[in-house]
Amino acid sequence: MYHDEAEQLIAKGKEALENDHEYLALTCFEQAIRMEWSPVACSTLAYCKAKLKGNYPEALLLARKALDAEPDNPVHHGNLGRILIMSGEVEEGIGMLRQGLRLGENIDIVKELESLGIRKPPIFKKLARSHPLNKYTGLLLARLGLR
């Protein structure tokens, strides 16, 4: 009985997230976890907590717990990657998103990576990306359409 109700709450929570109703999704996933723990509910609850409450330590703990339970599920990699990016660990988050893509196609991961954009390598590789020579040469070449 609880299993069916928890599955319904998870489905409702996913639909709420798709429609940008994050608070409803948070409530659905919290109730689903109370009824029956599942990695999907745990991972998505972690994402909701990070996005709405900014509670990154708890969100990272929940997301990693879900990933440990189902390491081959790209959804968990996507949620953990987004949480890492929100918490300021951008490189590790992008790595996690890419690792999720290697496991299987996931539209949410693709959208997240596209929204972050792709940076081209610095023109002068021995200099830091933030060095004025790299920065302004890159801008100039971009404006000229050469880069």
XYZ file of C-alpha atoms in Angstrom:
147
model
C 0.000 0.000 0.000
C 2.731 2.471 0.977
C 4.747 1.502 -2.074
C 1.987 2.581 -4.474
C 1.378 5.842 -2.624
C 5.111 6.621 -2.560
C 5.355 5.953 -6.307
C 2.412 8.286 -6.933
C 4.038 11.014 -4.852
C 7.313 10.589 -6.751
C 5.483 10.872 -10.076
C 3.618 13.949 -8.828
C 6.875 15.476 -7.608
C 8.588 14.902 -10.961
C 5.671 16.516 -12.761
C 5.771 19.473 -10.360
C 9.494 19.953 -11.062
C 8.874 19.882 -14.816
C 6.290 22.641 -14.360
C 8.569 24.755 -12.112
C 6.587 24.078 -8.936
C 9.608 23.386 -6.755
C 7.866 23.758 -3.379
C 5.195 21.233 -4.341
C 7.918 18.874 -5.568
C 9.840 19.276 -2.299
C 6.734 18.375 -0.311
C 5.958 15.365 -2.507
C 9.465 13.947 -2.233
C 9.612 14.505 1.527
C 6.329 12.614 1.967
C 7.461 9.831 -0.359
C 10.683 9.377 1.638
C 8.689 9.182 4.874
C 6.579 6.384 3.415
C 9.323 4.437 1.684
C 12.948 5.326 0.971
C 13.963 5.164 -2.672
C 17.093 6.447 -4.407
C 15.110 8.479 -6.956
C 13.104 10.267 -4.278
C 16.226 10.836 -2.191
C 18.237 12.240 -5.089
C 15.493 14.543 -6.300
C 14.686 15.668 -2.760
C 18.356 16.603 -2.406
C 18.145 18.750 -5.551
C 14.986 20.478 -4.277
C 16.556 21.193 -0.885
C 19.652 22.666 -2.502
C 17.668 24.807 -4.920
C 15.025 26.088 -2.516
C 16.717 26.133 0.862
C 20.390 26.408 -0.068
C 21.124 23.568 2.337
C 24.090 22.206 0.373
C 25.713 19.943 3.006
C 22.481 18.019 3.602
C 21.653 17.981 -0.112
C 25.099 16.623 -1.012
C 24.773 13.927 1.647
C 21.361 12.828 0.339
C 22.472 12.904 -3.304
C 25.597 10.856 -2.592
C 23.524 8.341 -0.619
C 21.225 7.896 -3.624
C 24.210 7.613 -5.980
C 25.769 4.935 -3.766
C 22.511 2.960 -3.914
C 22.210 3.201 -7.721
C 25.597 4.153 -9.207
C 24.497 3.445 -12.801
C 21.515 5.808 -12.797
C 22.272 9.027 -14.738
C 19.487 10.881 -12.881
C 21.490 10.709 -9.653
C 24.619 11.955 -11.413
C 22.604 14.841 -12.863
C 21.121 15.847 -9.526
C 24.456 15.594 -7.710
C 26.162 17.547 -10.496
C 23.614 20.365 -10.293
C 23.928 20.502 -6.508
C 27.717 20.682 -6.765
C 27.448 23.533 -9.271
C 25.011 25.424 -7.025
C 27.352 24.977 -4.061
C 30.244 26.498 -6.012
C 32.107 23.314 -6.943
C 31.637 23.888 -10.671
C 34.416 21.701 -12.065
C 33.421 18.708 -9.957
C 29.770 19.294 -10.864
C 30.476 19.388 -14.589
C 32.511 16.195 -14.218
C 29.585 14.526 -12.495
C 27.194 15.660 -15.247
C 29.518 14.284 -17.927
C 29.845 11.020 -16.048
C 26.046 10.779 -16.008
C 25.929 11.300 -19.775
C 28.377 8.428 -20.248
C 25.934 6.134 -18.436
C 22.971 7.029 -20.609
C 21.182 9.812 -22.438
C 19.473 12.246 -20.085
C 17.777 15.358 -21.441
C 18.078 17.229 -18.123
C 21.848 16.719 -18.054
C 22.187 17.860 -21.664
C 20.133 21.000 -20.932
C 22.229 21.770 -17.851
C 25.498 21.416 -19.745
C 24.173 23.556 -22.608
C 23.110 26.271 -20.189
C 26.629 26.344 -18.739
C 28.159 26.734 -22.192
C 31.496 25.530 -23.458
C 34.626 27.575 -22.983
C 37.247 27.512 -25.644
C 40.811 26.830 -24.561
C 42.949 29.897 -23.835
C 44.909 31.238 -26.795
C 48.200 31.223 -24.931
C 48.149 27.929 -23.060
C 51.126 28.728 -20.837
C 49.360 31.818 -19.471
C 46.420 31.750 -17.101
C 42.962 32.079 -18.623
C 42.502 35.340 -16.699
C 45.752 36.857 -17.993
C 45.003 40.086 -19.922
C 46.800 38.836 -23.017
C 44.581 35.737 -23.187
C 41.459 37.659 -22.278
C 41.725 40.528 -24.735
C 43.202 38.503 -27.599
C 40.309 36.061 -27.237
C 37.770 38.882 -27.243
C 39.367 40.458 -30.297
C 39.451 37.199 -32.239
C 35.844 36.469 -31.261
C 34.686 39.866 -32.530
C 36.556 39.351 -35.787
C 34.856 35.989 -36.156
C 38.117 34.079 -36.110
C 37.366 32.226 -32.948
